[in-house]
Coordinates of C-alpha atoms in Angstrom, one line a residue:
M276 CA 117.9 100.2 64.8
K277 CA 118.8 97.0 62.9
T278 CA 116.7 95.0 65.4
L279 CA 113.7 97.1 64.7
I280 CA 114.1 96.6 60.9
V281 CA 114.3 92.9 61.4
I282 CA 111.3 92.8 63.6
G283 CA 109.4 95.1 61.2
G284 CA 110.3 92.8 58.3
A285 CA 109.2 89.7 60.2
V286 CA 105.8 91.3 61.1
L287 CA 105.3 92.3 57.4
A288 CA 106.2 88.8 56.3
V289 CA 103.7 87.2 58.7
A290 CA 101.0 89.7 57.7
G291 CA 101.7 89.0 54.0
L292 CA 101.5 85.3 54.5
A293 CA 98.2 85.6 56.4
L294 CA 96.8 87.8 53.6
I295 CA 97.9 85.2 51.0
A296 CA 96.4 82.4 53.0
G297 CA 93.1 84.3 53.3
L298 CA 93.0 85.0 49.6
L299 CA 93.4 81.3 48.9
L300 CA 90.4 80.4 51.0
P301 CA 87.0 80.6 49.3
K302 CA 84.9 83.7 50.1
T303 CA 81.8 81.5 50.6
T304 CA 81.6 78.2 52.4
E305 CA 78.7 75.9 52.8
A306 CA 77.8 73.5 55.6
K307 CA 75.0 70.9 55.6
R308 CA 73.8 69.2 58.8
T309 CA 71.0 66.9 59.7
V310 CA 69.5 66.3 63.2
M311 CA 66.8 64.0 64.3
I312 CA 64.6 65.3 67.2
P313 CA 62.1 63.1 69.0
Q314 CA 59.3 65.7 68.8
P315 CA 56.5 66.4 66.3
V316 CA 57.5 68.6 63.4
D317 CA 55.1 71.3 64.4
R318 CA 56.8 71.7 67.8
V319 CA 60.3 71.7 66.3
F320 CA 59.3 74.2 63.6
S321 CA 57.6 76.4 66.3
A322 CA 60.8 76.5 68.4
V323 CA 62.9 77.5 65.3
A324 CA 60.4 80.1 64.1
D325 CA 59.9 81.7 67.5
V326 CA 63.2 83.7 67.2
G327 CA 62.2 86.0 70.0
R328 CA 62.5 83.2 72.6
Q329 CA 65.6 81.6 71.3
S330 CA 67.8 83.2 73.9
E331 CA 65.9 81.0 76.4
W332 CA 67.5 77.8 75.0
R333 CA 70.5 78.8 72.9
T334 CA 73.8 78.9 74.8
D335 CA 75.5 81.5 72.6
I336 CA 72.7 84.1 72.5
G337 CA 72.4 86.8 75.2
K338 CA 69.4 88.8 73.8
V339 CA 67.2 88.9 70.7
E340 CA 65.4 92.0 69.6
V341 CA 62.5 91.3 67.2
V342 CA 61.8 94.3 64.9
E343 CA 58.2 95.5 64.6
D344 CA 57.6 93.9 61.2
G345 CA 58.3 90.5 62.8
R346 CA 60.3 89.5 59.7
S347 CA 63.7 90.8 61.0
W348 CA 65.5 90.6 64.3
V349 CA 68.9 91.3 65.9
E350 CA 70.8 88.7 67.9
H351 CA 73.3 89.8 70.5
T352 CA 75.7 87.0 71.2
K353 CA 77.3 86.4 74.5
A354 CA 80.6 87.0 72.8
G355 CA 79.5 90.5 72.0
D356 CA 78.6 90.1 68.3
R357 CA 75.6 91.8 66.8
I358 CA 73.9 89.9 63.9
V359 CA 70.9 91.3 61.9
F360 CA 68.6 88.6 60.5
Q361 CA 65.9 88.8 57.8
L362 CA 63.2 86.1 57.2
E363 CA 63.3 85.2 53.6
D364 CA 60.8 82.3 53.5
S365 CA 58.7 80.4 56.0
R366 CA 56.4 77.5 55.2
P367 CA 55.0 76.1 58.5
N368 CA 56.3 72.7 59.4
E369 CA 58.3 72.6 56.1
L370 CA 60.8 75.4 55.5
F371 CA 62.4 78.3 57.4
A372 CA 64.9 80.4 55.5
I373 CA 66.8 83.5 56.7
S374 CA 69.6 85.8 55.6
Y375 CA 71.9 87.6 58.0
V376 CA 74.7 90.2 58.2
A377 CA 77.1 90.4 61.1
A378 CA 79.0 93.5 62.3
R379 CA 82.2 91.5 62.2
G380 CA 82.3 91.3 58.4
F381 CA 80.4 88.2 57.4
S382 CA 77.0 87.5 56.0
G383 CA 75.1 84.4 55.0
E384 CA 71.9 82.4 54.7
W385 CA 70.4 79.6 56.6
V386 CA 67.8 77.2 55.3
G387 CA 66.1 74.6 57.5
R388 CA 63.9 71.9 55.9
F389 CA 61.6 70.0 58.2
T390 CA 60.2 66.5 57.6
V391 CA 58.4 63.8 59.6
S392 CA 60.6 60.8 60.5
S393 CA 60.2 57.6 62.4
E394 CA 62.0 59.3 65.2
G395 CA 59.7 62.4 65.2
S396 CA 61.3 65.1 63.1
R397 CA 64.2 65.5 60.8
L398 CA 65.7 68.9 60.3
D399 CA 68.1 69.4 57.4
V400 CA 70.1 72.7 57.5
T401 CA 72.2 74.3 54.9
E402 CA 74.2 77.4 55.9
R403 CA 76.2 79.5 53.5
V404 CA 78.6 82.1 54.9
T405 CA 80.4 84.7 52.9
I406 CA 83.4 86.6 54.3
A407 CA 84.8 89.2 51.9
N408 CA 87.9 90.3 53.8
P409 CA 90.7 87.7 53.4
L410 CA 92.2 88.4 56.8
V411 CA 88.8 88.1 58.5
R412 CA 88.2 84.9 56.4
L413 CA 91.4 83.3 57.7
V414 CA 90.7 84.2 61.3
G415 CA 87.1 83.1 60.9
R416 CA 88.2 79.7 59.5
I417 CA 90.5 79.2 62.4
I418 CA 88.2 80.3 65.2
A419 CA 84.8 79.0 63.7
P420 CA 85.3 76.5 60.9
P421 CA 82.4 76.1 58.5
G422 CA 79.4 74.4 60.2
S423 CA 80.5 75.1 63.8
H424 CA 77.8 77.6 64.4
T425 CA 75.2 75.3 62.9
D426 CA 76.5 72.4 65.0
L427 CA 76.0 74.5 68.2
Y428 CA 72.6 75.7 67.1
L429 CA 71.4 72.2 66.4
A430 CA 72.9 70.8 69.6
D431 CA 71.1 73.5 71.6
L432 CA 67.8 72.9 69.7
Q433 CA 68.0 69.1 70.2
K434 CA 68.8 69.5 73.9
A435 CA 65.9 72.0 74.4
M436 CA 63.4 69.8 72.5
T437 CA 64.3 66.8 74.6
S438 CA 64.3 68.5 78.0
R439 CA 61.3 68.8 80.2
R440 CA 61.2 72.6 79.5
A441 CA 60.9 72.2 75.7
P442 CA 60.0 75.4 74.0

């Protein structure tokens, strides 16, 4: 009986520390990234804006379902997550802005700005992620630090745009 009390106390102490750690982390984080892609801006923009075909070149996406209105879609990740996206703004060859909500308790926004560069195209991305639950926030920070999903997306985009089978 005494052993169970000690184990229970230890579990509560660890859970309490995790909660405190999560509460100390900001609810919203921001990551900014830039990538240079040796393709014309219109081709890079088209690849980003054609969300229905992104599962063809993104390594983390299993399936994309585009809703009839064409302004929203659902991504099903290979890890089993379901993320609902909404197009907020789109200016061809200049800006692509979306918001999203994930079933696992986070939401955010992603803004990509496209410019012509001497190397072809420059894409500047800002992603803001909000996680309300402090325990999910702590786990999220450990498993996927701010910017890690953007880094993967941009690496996949750059690889796809420089391959022979560019989208």
